[in-house]
Short mmCIF file of C-alpha atoms in Angstrom, two decimals:
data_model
loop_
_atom_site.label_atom_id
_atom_site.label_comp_id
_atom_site.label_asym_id
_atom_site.label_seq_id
_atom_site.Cartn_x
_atom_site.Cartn_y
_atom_site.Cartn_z
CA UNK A 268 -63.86 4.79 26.06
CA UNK A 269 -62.61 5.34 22.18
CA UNK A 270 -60.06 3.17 20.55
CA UNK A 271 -57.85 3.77 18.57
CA UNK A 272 -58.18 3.88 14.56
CA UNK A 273 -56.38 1.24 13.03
CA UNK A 274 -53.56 2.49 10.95
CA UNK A 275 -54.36 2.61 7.19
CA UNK A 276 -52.03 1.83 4.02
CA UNK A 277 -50.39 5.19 4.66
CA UNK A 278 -49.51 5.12 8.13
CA UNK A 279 -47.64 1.92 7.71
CA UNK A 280 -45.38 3.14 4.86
CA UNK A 281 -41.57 4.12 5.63
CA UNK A 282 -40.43 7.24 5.42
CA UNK A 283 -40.77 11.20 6.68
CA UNK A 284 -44.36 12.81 7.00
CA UNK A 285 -44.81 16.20 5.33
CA UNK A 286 -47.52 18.39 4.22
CA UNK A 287 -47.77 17.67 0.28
CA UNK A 288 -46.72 21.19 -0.91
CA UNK A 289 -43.29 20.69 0.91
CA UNK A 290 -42.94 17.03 -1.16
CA UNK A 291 -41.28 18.46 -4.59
CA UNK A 292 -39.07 21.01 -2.73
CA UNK A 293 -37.73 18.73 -0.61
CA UNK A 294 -37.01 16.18 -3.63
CA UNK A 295 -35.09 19.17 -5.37
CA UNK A 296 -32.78 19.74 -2.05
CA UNK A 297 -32.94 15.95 -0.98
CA UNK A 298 -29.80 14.76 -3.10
CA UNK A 299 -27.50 18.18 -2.56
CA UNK A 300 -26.36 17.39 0.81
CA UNK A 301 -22.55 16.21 0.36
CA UNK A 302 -21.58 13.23 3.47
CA UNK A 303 -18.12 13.82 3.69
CA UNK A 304 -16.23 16.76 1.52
CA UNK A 305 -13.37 14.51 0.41
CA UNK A 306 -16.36 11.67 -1.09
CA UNK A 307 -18.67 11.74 -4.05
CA UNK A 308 -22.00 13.63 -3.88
CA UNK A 309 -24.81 11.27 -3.45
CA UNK A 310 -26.75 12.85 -6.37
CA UNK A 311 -24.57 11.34 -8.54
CA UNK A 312 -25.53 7.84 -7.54
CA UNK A 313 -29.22 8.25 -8.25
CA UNK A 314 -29.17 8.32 -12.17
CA UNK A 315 -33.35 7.51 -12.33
CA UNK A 316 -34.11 5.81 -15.08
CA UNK A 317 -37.51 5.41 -14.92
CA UNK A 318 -41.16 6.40 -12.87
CA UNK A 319 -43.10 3.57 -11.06
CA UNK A 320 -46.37 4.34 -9.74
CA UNK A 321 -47.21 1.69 -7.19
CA UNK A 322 -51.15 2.27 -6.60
CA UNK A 323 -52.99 0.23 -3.91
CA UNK A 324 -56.97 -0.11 -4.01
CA UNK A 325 -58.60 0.13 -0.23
CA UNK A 326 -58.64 -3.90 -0.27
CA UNK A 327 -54.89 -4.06 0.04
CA UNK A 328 -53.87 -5.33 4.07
CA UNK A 329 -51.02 -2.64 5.45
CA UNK A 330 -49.11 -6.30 5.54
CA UNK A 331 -49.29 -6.28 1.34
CA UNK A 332 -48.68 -2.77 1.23
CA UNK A 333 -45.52 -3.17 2.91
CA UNK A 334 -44.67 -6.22 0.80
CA UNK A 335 -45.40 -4.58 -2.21
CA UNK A 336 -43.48 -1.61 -1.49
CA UNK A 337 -40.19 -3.90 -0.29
CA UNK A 338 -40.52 -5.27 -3.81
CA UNK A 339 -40.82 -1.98 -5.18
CA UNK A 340 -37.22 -0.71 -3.19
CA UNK A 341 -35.84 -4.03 -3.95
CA UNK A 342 -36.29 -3.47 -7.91
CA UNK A 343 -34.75 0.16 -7.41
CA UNK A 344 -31.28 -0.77 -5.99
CA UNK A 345 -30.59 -2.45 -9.24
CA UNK A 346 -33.19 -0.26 -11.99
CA UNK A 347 -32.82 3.14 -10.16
CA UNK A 348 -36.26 4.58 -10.35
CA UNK A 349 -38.11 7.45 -8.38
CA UNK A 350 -41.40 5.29 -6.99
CA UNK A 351 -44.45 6.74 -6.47
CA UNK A 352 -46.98 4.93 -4.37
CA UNK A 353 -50.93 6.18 -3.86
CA UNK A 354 -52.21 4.95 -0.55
CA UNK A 355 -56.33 5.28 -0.68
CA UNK A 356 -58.24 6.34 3.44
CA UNK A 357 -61.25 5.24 3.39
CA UNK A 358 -64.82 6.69 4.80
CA UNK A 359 -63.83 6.58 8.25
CA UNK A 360 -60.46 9.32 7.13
CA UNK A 361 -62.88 11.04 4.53
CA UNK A 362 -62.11 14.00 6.48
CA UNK A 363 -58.88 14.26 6.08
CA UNK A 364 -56.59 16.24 3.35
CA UNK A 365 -54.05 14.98 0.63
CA UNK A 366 -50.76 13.17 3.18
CA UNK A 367 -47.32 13.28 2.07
CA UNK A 368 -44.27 11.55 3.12
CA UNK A 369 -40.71 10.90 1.20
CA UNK A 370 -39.08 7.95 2.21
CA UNK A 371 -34.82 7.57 0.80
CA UNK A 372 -32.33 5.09 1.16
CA UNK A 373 -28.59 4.77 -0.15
CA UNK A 374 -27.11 0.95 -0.16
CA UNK A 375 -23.68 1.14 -0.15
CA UNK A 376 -21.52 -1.97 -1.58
CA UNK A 377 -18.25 -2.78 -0.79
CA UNK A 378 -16.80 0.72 -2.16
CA UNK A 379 -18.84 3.95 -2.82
CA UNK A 380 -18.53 3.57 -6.18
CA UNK A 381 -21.17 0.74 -5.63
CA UNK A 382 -23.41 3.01 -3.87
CA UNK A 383 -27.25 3.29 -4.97
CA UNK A 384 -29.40 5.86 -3.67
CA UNK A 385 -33.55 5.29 -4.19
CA UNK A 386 -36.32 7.45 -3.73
CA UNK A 387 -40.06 6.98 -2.81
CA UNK A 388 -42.99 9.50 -2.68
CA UNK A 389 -45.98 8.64 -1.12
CA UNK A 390 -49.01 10.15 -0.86
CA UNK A 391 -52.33 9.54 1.14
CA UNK A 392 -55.64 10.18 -0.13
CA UNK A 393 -59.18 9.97 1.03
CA UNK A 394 -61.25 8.18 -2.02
CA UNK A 395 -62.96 11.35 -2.46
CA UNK A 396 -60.02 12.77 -3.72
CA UNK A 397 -59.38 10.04 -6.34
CA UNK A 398 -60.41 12.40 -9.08
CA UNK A 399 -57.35 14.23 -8.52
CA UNK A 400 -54.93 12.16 -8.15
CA UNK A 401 -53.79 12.20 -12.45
CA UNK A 402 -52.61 16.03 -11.95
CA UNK A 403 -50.97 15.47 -8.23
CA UNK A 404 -48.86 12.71 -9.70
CA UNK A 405 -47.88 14.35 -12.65
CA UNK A 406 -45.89 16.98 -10.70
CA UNK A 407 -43.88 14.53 -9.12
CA UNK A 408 -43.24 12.71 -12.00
CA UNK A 409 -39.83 13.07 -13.79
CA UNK A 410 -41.36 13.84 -16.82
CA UNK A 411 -38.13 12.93 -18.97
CA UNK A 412 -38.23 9.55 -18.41
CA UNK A 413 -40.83 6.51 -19.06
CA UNK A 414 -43.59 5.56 -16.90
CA UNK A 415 -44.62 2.23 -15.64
CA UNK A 416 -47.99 1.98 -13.66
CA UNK A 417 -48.57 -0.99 -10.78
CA UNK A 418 -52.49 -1.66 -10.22
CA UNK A 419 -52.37 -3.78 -6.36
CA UNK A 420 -56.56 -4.45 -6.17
CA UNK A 421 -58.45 -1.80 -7.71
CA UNK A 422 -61.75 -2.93 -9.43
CA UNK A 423 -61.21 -2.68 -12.93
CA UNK A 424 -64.90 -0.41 -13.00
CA UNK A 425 -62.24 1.78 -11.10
CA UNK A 426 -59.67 1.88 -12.91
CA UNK A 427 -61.60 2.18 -16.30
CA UNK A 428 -64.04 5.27 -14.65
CA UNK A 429 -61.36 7.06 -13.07
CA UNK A 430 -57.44 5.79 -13.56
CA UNK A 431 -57.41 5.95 -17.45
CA UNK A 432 -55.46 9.36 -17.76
CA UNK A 433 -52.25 7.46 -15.57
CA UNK A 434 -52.81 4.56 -18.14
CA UNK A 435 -52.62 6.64 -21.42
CA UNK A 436 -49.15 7.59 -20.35
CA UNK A 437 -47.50 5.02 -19.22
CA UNK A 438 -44.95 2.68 -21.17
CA UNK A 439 -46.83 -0.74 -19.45
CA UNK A 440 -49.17 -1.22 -16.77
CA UNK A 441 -48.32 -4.19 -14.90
CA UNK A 442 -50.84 -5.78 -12.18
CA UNK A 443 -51.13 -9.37 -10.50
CA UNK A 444 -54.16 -11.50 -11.72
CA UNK A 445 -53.56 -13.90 -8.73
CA UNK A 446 -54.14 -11.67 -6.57
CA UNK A 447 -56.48 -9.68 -8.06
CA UNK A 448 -58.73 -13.35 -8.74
CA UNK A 449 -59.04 -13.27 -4.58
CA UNK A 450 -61.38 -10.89 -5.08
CA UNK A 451 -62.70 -11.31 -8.70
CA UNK A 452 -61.49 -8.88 -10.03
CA UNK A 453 -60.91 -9.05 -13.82
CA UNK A 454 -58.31 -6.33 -14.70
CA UNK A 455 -58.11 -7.85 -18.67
CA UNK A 456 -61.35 -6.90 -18.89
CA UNK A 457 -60.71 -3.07 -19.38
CA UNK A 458 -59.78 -2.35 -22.87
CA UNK A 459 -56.76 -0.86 -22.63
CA UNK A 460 -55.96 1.88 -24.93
CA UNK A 461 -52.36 -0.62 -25.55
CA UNK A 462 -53.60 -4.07 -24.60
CA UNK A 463 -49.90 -5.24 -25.34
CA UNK A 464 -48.58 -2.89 -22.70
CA UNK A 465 -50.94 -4.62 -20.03
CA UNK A 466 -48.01 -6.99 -18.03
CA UNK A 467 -49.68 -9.90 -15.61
CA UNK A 468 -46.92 -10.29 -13.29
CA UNK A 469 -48.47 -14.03 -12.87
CA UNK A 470 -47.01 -14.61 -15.91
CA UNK A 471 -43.92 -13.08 -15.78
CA UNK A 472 -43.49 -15.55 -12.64
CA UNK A 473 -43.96 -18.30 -14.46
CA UNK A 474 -41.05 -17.21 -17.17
CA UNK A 475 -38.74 -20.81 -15.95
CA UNK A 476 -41.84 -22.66 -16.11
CA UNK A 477 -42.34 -22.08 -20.16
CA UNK A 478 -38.78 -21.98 -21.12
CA UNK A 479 -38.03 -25.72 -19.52
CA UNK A 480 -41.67 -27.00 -20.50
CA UNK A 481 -41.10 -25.39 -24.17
CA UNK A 482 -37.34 -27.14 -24.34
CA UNK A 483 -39.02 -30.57 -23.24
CA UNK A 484 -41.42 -29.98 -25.70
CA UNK A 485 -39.31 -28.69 -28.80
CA UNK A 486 -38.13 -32.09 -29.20
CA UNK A 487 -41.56 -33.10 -29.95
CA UNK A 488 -42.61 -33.20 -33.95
CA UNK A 489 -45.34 -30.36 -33.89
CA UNK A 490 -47.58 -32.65 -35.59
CA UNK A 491 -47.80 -35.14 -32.94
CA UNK A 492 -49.07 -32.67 -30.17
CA UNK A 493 -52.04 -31.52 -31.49
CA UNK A 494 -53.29 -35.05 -33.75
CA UNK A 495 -55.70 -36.31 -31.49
CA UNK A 496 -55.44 -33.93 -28.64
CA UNK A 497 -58.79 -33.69 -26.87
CA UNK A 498 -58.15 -31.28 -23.65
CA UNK A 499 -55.60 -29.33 -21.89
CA UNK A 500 -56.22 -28.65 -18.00
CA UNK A 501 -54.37 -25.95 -16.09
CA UNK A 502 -54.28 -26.61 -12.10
CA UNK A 503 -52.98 -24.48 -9.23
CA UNK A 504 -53.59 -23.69 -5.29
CA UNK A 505 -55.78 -20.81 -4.55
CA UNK A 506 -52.80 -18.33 -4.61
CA UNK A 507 -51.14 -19.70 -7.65
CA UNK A 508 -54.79 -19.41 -9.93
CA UNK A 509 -53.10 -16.65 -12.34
CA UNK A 510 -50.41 -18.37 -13.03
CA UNK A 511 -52.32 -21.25 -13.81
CA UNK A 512 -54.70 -19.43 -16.23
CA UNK A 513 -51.05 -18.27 -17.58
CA UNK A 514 -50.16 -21.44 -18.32
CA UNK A 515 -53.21 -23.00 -20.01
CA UNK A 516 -53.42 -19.35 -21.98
CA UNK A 517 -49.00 -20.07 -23.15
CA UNK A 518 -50.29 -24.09 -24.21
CA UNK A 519 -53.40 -22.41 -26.26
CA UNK A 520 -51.04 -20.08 -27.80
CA UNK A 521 -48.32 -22.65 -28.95
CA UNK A 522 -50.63 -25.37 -30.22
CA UNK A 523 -52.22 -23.09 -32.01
CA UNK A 524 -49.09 -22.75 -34.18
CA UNK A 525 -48.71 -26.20 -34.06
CA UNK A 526 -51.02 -26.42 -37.07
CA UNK A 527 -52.59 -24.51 -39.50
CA UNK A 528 -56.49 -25.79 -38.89
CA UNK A 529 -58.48 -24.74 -36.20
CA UNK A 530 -58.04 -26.27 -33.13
CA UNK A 531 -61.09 -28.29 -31.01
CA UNK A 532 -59.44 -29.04 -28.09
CA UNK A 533 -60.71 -27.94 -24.61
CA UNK A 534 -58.93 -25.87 -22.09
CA UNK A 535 -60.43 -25.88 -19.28
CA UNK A 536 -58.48 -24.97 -15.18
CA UNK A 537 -59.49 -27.63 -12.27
CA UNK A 538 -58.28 -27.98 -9.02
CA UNK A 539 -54.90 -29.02 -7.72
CA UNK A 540 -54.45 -31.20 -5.14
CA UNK A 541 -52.37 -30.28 -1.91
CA UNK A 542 -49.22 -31.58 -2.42
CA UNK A 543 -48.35 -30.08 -5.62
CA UNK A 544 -48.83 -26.13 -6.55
CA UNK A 545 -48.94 -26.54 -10.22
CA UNK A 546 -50.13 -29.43 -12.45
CA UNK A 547 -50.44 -29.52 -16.22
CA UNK A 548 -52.37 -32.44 -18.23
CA UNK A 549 -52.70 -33.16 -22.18
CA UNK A 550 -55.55 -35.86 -22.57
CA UNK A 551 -55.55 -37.78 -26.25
CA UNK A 552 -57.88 -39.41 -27.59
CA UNK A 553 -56.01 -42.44 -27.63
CA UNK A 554 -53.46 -43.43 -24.90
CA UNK A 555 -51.08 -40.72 -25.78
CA UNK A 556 -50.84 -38.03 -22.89
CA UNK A 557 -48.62 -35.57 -21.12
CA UNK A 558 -48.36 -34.77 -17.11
CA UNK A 559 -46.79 -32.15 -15.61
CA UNK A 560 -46.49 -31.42 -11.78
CA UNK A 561 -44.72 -29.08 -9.51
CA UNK A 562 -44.41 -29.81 -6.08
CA UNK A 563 -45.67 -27.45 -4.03
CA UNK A 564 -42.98 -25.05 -1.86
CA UNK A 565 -40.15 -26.56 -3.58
CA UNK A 566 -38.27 -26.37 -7.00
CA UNK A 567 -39.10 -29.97 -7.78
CA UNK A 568 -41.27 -31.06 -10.77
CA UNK A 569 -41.78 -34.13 -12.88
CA UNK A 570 -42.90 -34.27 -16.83
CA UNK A 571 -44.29 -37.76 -18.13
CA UNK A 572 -44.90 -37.91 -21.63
CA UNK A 573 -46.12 -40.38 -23.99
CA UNK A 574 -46.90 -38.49 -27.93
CA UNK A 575 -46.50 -42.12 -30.23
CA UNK A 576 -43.00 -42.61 -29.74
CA UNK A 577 -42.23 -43.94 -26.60
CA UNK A 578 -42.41 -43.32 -23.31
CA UNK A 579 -40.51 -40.45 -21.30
CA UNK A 580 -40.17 -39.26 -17.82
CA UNK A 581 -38.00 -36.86 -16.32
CA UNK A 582 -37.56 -34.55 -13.27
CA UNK A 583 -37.14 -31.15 -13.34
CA UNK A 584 -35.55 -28.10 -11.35
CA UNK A 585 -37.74 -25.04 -11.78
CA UNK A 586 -39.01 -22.66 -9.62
CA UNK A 587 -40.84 -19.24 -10.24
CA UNK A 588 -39.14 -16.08 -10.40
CA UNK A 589 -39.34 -14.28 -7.40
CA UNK A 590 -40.97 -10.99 -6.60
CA UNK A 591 -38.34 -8.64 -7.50
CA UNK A 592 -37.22 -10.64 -10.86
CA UNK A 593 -40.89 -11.24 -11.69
CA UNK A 594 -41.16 -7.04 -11.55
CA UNK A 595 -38.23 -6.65 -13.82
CA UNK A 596 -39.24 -9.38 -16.08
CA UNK A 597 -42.81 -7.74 -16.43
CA UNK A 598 -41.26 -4.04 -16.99
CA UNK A 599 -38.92 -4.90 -19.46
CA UNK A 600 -38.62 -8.17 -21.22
CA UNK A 601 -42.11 -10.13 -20.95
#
């Protein structure tokens, strides 16, 4: 008795199944269709202003996928966008061809004039065809407007032997080292051919996290957090470890310009205990110190400080940015 396959990446994604040569005539006709002859033509709702290629490796669950791709829509209803999303089959669908499917949405406010229509191309690929996914993707590409590229668990070997030609034209790549860490994979390993286009959306998360840490700190004479300063240590849970390696790299980065010699301090990332899901800790070599903790599923943390002038302590209301600001924040600002 055979069983069923279970469904890949591809199957589990929204939208209408088509053979792949009937994907950029149907994006042409898509918008043309008016709803009502008295209303506005939905084409003039979706003003694109941007590509996003959202590219899963074969270790991504279809539960991720799906999450991913949420975030994805999510970030289009307020940065209109035409999203592209590459879905690898593995071995066992070797034999089949390219998939296509086209997946569109219009959210409607409280008047049509606050209507937003998205778009989504996906396409299915066994891994042998991973060669040819660069020219595939470039026809469906609105070649007008800027790129951005979204790595979900490809092996950077991958990426660097075959996924360079998406890189070299895209405005920033963006990718998840927390994620990515689950299964060791190093994506700032690659060099880049624009290192500073390379976004960690880790570290976009933990955009609240620096700004209150970096007003609590501002207070503080430079001078007096690095004298004496023997090691910083970064903590998080297991699916917070990028943006604890964010977080010791943003406290390397500012004491360095704390002072003009070199620093010898060590930085170093432990292990954080259950009930909180980030820590921070500055150890002196005298009894000077700093502690930072952030309780874990909540928006609650606490700072104690002591840098030679008196004790301080105070609680603090932060919380990471969520999926669809973290996105934004990573395109655009960070």
């Amino acid at each position: 008795m055979s069983t069923a396959e279970p469904p890949t990446i591809f199957d589990v994604m929204p939208g209408l199944r088509m053979p792949v040569s009937e994907v950029s005539p149907m994006l042409s006709q898509m918008w043309n269709t008016t709803f009502d002859p008295s209303s506005e033509n939905p084409s003039e709702f979706r003003a694109s202003q941007m590509n996003v290629i959202l590219h899963f490796g074969l270790k991504t669950s279809p539960e991720e996928a799906k999450a991913r791709f949420e975030t994805a829509i999510s970030f289009a209803q307020k940065y209109p966008c035409r999203i592209i999303t590459l879905c690898p089959m593995g071995r066992e669908r070797s034999d089949r061809l390219l998939e296509g499917k086209i997946f569109s949405l219009c959210y409607i406010g409280d008047s049509m004039r606050d209507m937003c229509c998205c778009e989504a191309v996906i396409l299915g690929y066994p891994t042998r065809e991973a060669g040819f996914l660069s020219s595939q993707v470039s026809i469906w590409l609105e070649n007008d407007l800027p790129t951005y590229h979204w790595f979900n668990r490809i092996p950077a070997e991958r990426i660097t032997q075959m996924h360079m030609d998406f890189v070299k034209r895209c405005r920033r790549v963006i990718f998840d080292s927390s994620i990515e860490a689950e299964d060791g994979n190093d994506l700032l390993s690659i060099e880049w051919p624009r290192p500073e286009g390379v976004i960690d959306l880790a570290w976009a998360r933990l955009l609240p996290v620096r700004q209150s840490l970096g007003q609590f700190l501002s207070a503080v004479e430079p001078k007096k957090l690095v004298d004496g300063l023997l090691k910083v240590e970064a903590r998080g849970q297991a699916p917070l470890k990028g943006e604890a390696a964010n977080l010791l790299r943003w406290c390397r980065e500012c004491l360095e310009k704390c002072t003009k010699n070199p620093l010898s301090v060590e930085f170093v990332m432990g292990d954080c205990p259950k009930d909180h899901s980030l820590e921070l800790e500055w150890t002196y070599s005298d009894s000077r110190h700093l502690l930072w903790t952030h309780e874990a599923d909540s928006a609650v943390a606490q700072i104690t400080a002591d840098f030679g002038v008196g004790h301080m302590s105070a609680p603090m209301q932060v919380q990471l940015l969520d999926s669809e600001k973290a996105l934004a924040e990573a395109m655009f600002f960070a």
